[in-house]
Coordinates of C-alpha atoms in Angstrom, one line a residue:
M1 CA 0.0 -0.1 0.0
T2 CA 1.3 3.5 -0.9
G3 CA -1.4 5.8 0.3
L4 CA -4.9 6.4 1.9
E5 CA -7.8 9.2 1.8
L6 CA -8.4 10.5 5.0
P7 CA -10.4 13.5 6.0
L8 CA -8.3 16.8 7.0
L9 CA -9.4 16.6 10.7
T10 CA -8.4 12.8 11.0
L11 CA -5.2 13.3 9.5
A12 CA -4.4 16.3 11.8
L13 CA -5.3 14.0 15.1
L14 CA -3.0 11.5 13.8
V15 CA 0.0 13.8 13.5
A16 CA -0.6 15.6 16.6
A17 CA -1.0 12.1 18.7
S18 CA 2.3 11.2 16.9
F19 CA 3.7 14.3 17.8
V20 CA 3.2 13.7 21.6
A21 CA 4.0 9.8 21.0
G22 CA 7.2 10.5 20.0
W23 CA 7.9 13.2 23.2
V24 CA 6.8 10.3 25.3
D25 CA 9.0 7.8 23.7
S26 CA 12.2 9.4 23.7
V27 CA 11.6 10.5 27.1
V28 CA 10.8 6.7 28.9
G29 CA 9.2 4.7 26.1
G30 CA 5.8 3.9 25.6
G31 CA 4.8 6.3 22.9
G32 CA 3.0 3.4 21.0
L33 CA 0.4 3.4 23.8
I34 CA -0.3 6.7 22.1
Q35 CA 0.2 6.3 18.7
L36 CA -0.9 2.7 17.7
P37 CA -4.4 3.1 19.4
S38 CA -4.8 6.7 17.5
L39 CA -4.0 4.6 14.1
L40 CA -6.3 2.1 15.3
I41 CA -9.2 4.7 15.5
G42 CA -8.2 6.9 12.7
L43 CA -8.1 4.2 10.0
P44 CA -10.8 2.5 8.6
A45 CA -12.2 -0.2 10.1
D46 CA -11.2 -2.7 7.6
T47 CA -7.5 -1.8 7.5
P48 CA -5.7 -5.1 8.0
V49 CA -3.8 -5.2 11.3
P50 CA -0.4 -6.2 9.5
T51 CA -1.2 -2.6 8.0
I52 CA -1.9 -0.5 11.2
S53 CA 1.4 -2.2 12.7
G54 CA 3.7 -1.3 9.5
T55 CA 2.1 2.2 9.1
N56 CA 3.2 2.8 13.0
K57 CA 6.6 1.5 12.6
L58 CA 7.5 4.3 10.1
P59 CA 6.8 7.3 12.2
S60 CA 8.2 5.2 15.0
S61 CA 11.6 4.7 13.4
L62 CA 12.0 8.2 12.5
G63 CA 11.3 9.8 16.2
T64 CA 13.5 7.0 18.1
A65 CA 16.3 7.6 15.4
A66 CA 15.9 11.6 16.3
A67 CA 15.9 10.7 20.2
A68 CA 18.8 8.1 19.8
L69 CA 21.0 10.6 18.0
T70 CA 20.3 13.4 20.4
Y71 CA 21.1 10.9 23.4
L72 CA 24.5 9.4 22.1
R73 CA 25.7 12.7 21.7
R74 CA 25.6 13.2 25.3
V75 CA 25.4 10.4 27.3
P76 CA 28.1 7.8 27.2
I77 CA 27.4 4.3 27.0
N78 CA 29.3 0.9 26.9
L79 CA 29.9 0.0 23.6
L80 CA 30.1 -3.7 24.6
H81 CA 26.5 -3.5 25.5
V82 CA 25.4 -2.2 22.1
V83 CA 26.1 -5.5 20.0
P84 CA 24.6 -8.1 21.9
L85 CA 21.2 -6.0 22.7
I86 CA 20.6 -5.0 19.4
A87 CA 21.2 -8.2 17.8
G88 CA 19.0 -9.8 20.1
A89 CA 16.6 -7.0 19.3
A90 CA 16.6 -7.4 15.5
S91 CA 16.1 -10.8 15.5
G92 CA 13.4 -11.1 18.1
S93 CA 11.6 -8.1 16.2
A94 CA 11.7 -9.7 12.7
V95 CA 10.2 -13.0 14.1
G96 CA 7.4 -10.8 15.8
A97 CA 6.6 -9.3 13.0
N98 CA 5.9 -12.3 11.3
L99 CA 3.8 -13.4 13.8
V100 CA 1.3 -10.6 13.9
Q101 CA -0.2 -12.2 10.9
L102 CA -0.7 -15.2 12.5
L103 CA -1.3 -14.9 16.2
D104 CA -4.0 -13.3 18.2
R105 CA -2.7 -10.2 20.2
R106 CA -5.3 -10.3 23.1
A107 CA -3.7 -13.5 24.5
F108 CA -0.4 -11.8 25.6
N109 CA -2.6 -8.8 27.3
P110 CA -2.9 -10.6 30.5
L111 CA 0.5 -11.5 30.8
V112 CA 1.8 -8.1 29.5
L113 CA -0.5 -6.8 32.7
A114 CA 1.0 -9.0 34.9
A115 CA 4.3 -7.9 34.0
I116 CA 3.6 -4.1 34.0
V117 CA 1.7 -4.4 37.7
G118 CA 4.9 -6.2 38.8
V119 CA 7.7 -4.1 37.6
G120 CA 5.9 -0.9 38.3
W121 CA 5.3 -1.7 41.9
Y122 CA 9.2 -3.0 41.6
V123 CA 10.5 0.6 40.8
W124 CA 8.1 2.6 42.8
R125 CA 8.8 0.6 46.3
R126 CA 13.1 1.4 45.3
P127 CA 13.3 5.2 44.9
E128 CA 17.2 5.0 44.5
L129 CA 16.5 2.7 41.4
G130 CA 18.1 3.9 38.4
L131 CA 19.4 7.1 40.2
V132 CA 22.5 5.7 40.8
A133 CA 24.5 3.4 38.9
R134 CA 25.3 -0.1 40.9
S135 CA 28.0 -2.7 39.8
G136 CA 25.9 -5.2 37.3
P137 CA 26.9 -8.2 35.2
R138 CA 29.8 -8.2 33.5
G139 CA 31.5 -10.2 30.6
W140 CA 29.4 -13.3 29.4
L141 CA 26.9 -12.8 31.4
A142 CA 26.2 -9.6 30.3
A143 CA 26.1 -10.1 27.1
A144 CA 23.9 -13.4 27.6
R145 CA 21.5 -11.1 29.5
L146 CA 21.6 -8.1 27.1
L147 CA 21.0 -10.4 24.0
G148 CA 18.1 -12.0 26.2
I149 CA 16.3 -8.7 26.6
G150 CA 16.8 -8.0 23.0
L151 CA 14.8 -10.9 22.0
L152 CA 12.1 -10.8 24.7
V153 CA 11.6 -7.3 24.0
G154 CA 12.0 -7.3 20.4
V155 CA 9.5 -10.3 20.0
W156 CA 6.6 -7.9 21.5
D157 CA 7.5 -4.9 19.6
G158 CA 7.4 -6.6 16.1
F159 CA 4.3 -8.4 17.2
M160 CA 2.4 -5.5 18.8
G161 CA 4.5 -2.7 19.8
P162 CA 3.3 -0.3 22.6
G163 CA 5.3 -0.3 25.8
T164 CA 8.5 -1.5 23.9
G165 CA 11.0 1.3 25.1
T166 CA 9.5 1.0 29.0
F167 CA 10.1 -2.5 28.9
F168 CA 13.6 -2.2 27.5
L169 CA 14.2 0.9 30.2
I170 CA 12.7 -1.4 33.1
L171 CA 15.1 -4.4 32.0
L172 CA 18.1 -2.2 31.6
V173 CA 17.5 -0.6 34.9
A174 CA 16.6 -3.4 37.0
G175 CA 18.6 -6.4 35.0
M176 CA 21.6 -4.3 34.3
R177 CA 21.7 -2.3 37.5
M178 CA 21.9 1.3 35.1
E179 CA 21.2 4.8 35.9
F180 CA 18.2 5.6 33.8
L181 CA 20.0 8.0 31.5
P182 CA 22.4 5.5 30.2
A183 CA 19.5 2.9 30.0
T184 CA 17.6 5.3 28.0
A185 CA 20.4 5.7 25.5
L186 CA 20.8 2.4 25.2
T187 CA 17.0 1.8 24.8
K188 CA 16.9 3.8 22.0
L189 CA 19.2 1.9 20.2
A190 CA 17.5 -1.2 20.8
N191 CA 14.1 0.3 19.8
L192 CA 15.3 1.9 16.6
T193 CA 16.2 -2.0 16.0
T194 CA 13.1 -3.4 16.4
N195 CA 11.3 -0.6 14.7
V196 CA 13.4 -0.9 11.6
A197 CA 13.6 -4.6 11.4
A198 CA 9.6 -4.9 12.1
L199 CA 9.3 -1.8 9.2
L200 CA 11.6 -3.9 6.8
V201 CA 9.6 -7.4 7.1
L202 CA 6.1 -5.4 6.7
G203 CA 7.4 -2.8 4.3
F204 CA 8.0 -5.9 2.0
S205 CA 5.0 -7.3 2.6
G206 CA 3.1 -4.3 1.3
H207 CA 1.9 -3.1 5.0
V208 CA 2.7 0.4 4.9
L209 CA 1.0 3.0 4.1
W210 CA 3.8 5.2 3.1
G211 CA 2.6 8.8 2.9
L212 CA 0.4 8.8 6.0
G213 CA 3.5 7.4 7.8
L214 CA 6.0 9.8 6.5
T215 CA 3.6 12.8 7.3
M216 CA 3.1 11.2 10.9
G217 CA 6.6 10.8 11.2
A218 CA 8.1 14.1 10.5
A219 CA 5.5 15.0 13.7
N220 CA 7.2 12.0 15.6
L221 CA 10.6 13.3 14.8
C222 CA 10.3 16.7 16.3
G223 CA 8.7 15.2 19.0
G224 CA 11.6 13.0 19.9
L225 CA 13.8 15.8 19.5
L226 CA 12.4 17.6 22.0
G227 CA 11.7 15.0 24.4
A228 CA 15.3 13.6 24.5
R229 CA 16.6 17.2 25.2
T230 CA 13.6 17.7 27.9
A231 CA 15.1 14.1 29.6
L232 CA 19.0 15.2 29.3
K233 CA 18.1 18.7 31.0
Q234 CA 15.9 17.6 34.0
G235 CA 18.0 14.3 34.5
N236 CA 17.3 11.1 36.2
G237 CA 14.7 12.1 38.2
F238 CA 12.5 13.3 35.7
V239 CA 12.5 10.2 34.0
R240 CA 12.0 8.3 36.8
R241 CA 8.7 10.3 37.5
V242 CA 7.6 10.0 33.9
F243 CA 7.8 6.4 33.7
L244 CA 5.9 5.9 36.9
V245 CA 3.1 7.7 35.2
V246 CA 3.8 5.9 31.9
V247 CA 3.8 2.5 33.2
C248 CA 0.5 3.5 35.1
V249 CA -1.4 4.9 31.9
L250 CA 0.3 1.6 30.0
G251 CA -1.1 -1.1 32.7
A252 CA -4.7 0.8 32.7
K253 CA -4.7 0.6 29.0
V254 CA -3.8 -3.1 29.0
A255 CA -6.2 -3.8 32.0
W256 CA -8.9 -2.5 29.7
D257 CA -8.0 -4.1 26.6
T258 CA -8.1 -7.4 28.6
I259 CA -11.4 -6.7 30.1
Q260 CA -12.9 -6.0 27.0
G261 CA -11.4 -9.2 25.4
L262 CA -13.3 -11.2 28.2
L263 CA -16.7 -9.6 27.9

């Protein structure tokens, strides 16, 4: 698919939602919670799920790329952490992008809800988490853990998407004992990898509305740049507060979807 005729108001609302999603995603992840539901509402009811997912990946990729570049200019990261993380993320996302055409997404909602509630409680109960760097795993253990994080979250992003950046951030902070800002910088690289991998799979399958995706992508890119600069200026404490807010909203959204699926 290459384009789609939409009412001007609908297009404007989708662009605005993409800008906000880019801001949220660059700060703490979870921008898909805004952007993907907006596409589900704004696009015609008969639009295939893979097409919605593929179109969502285009602006997400542009916004995440802008945020990643901003973080990498200001936040030092361990290059030894990058390779296993993005290798796992790319592989997992490619698998998930193929699964989106085969599996019922609603089956994952109860598991995701349990993970969100558990991790949100974990972070809230530990005010120092992500504010001070601690000694984390090293060597092969660190590489294996990062590969696992990339694979796990990558599958989720390719398959469904919302909350991917939040899940990456959670696991890097808690599992690798990193501060929020370095973890966010790594999250942007990993999330960019998952977005591009899924976009390639779905794009080659013809499941991307390129005109709409690029229009939303310009807005997402601007939001991503602004959000990254805000996070860098405000520091770890700000990122932690936004993180907890996003986790609460994400949990409420998944809980609602789970209840709706049971009715």
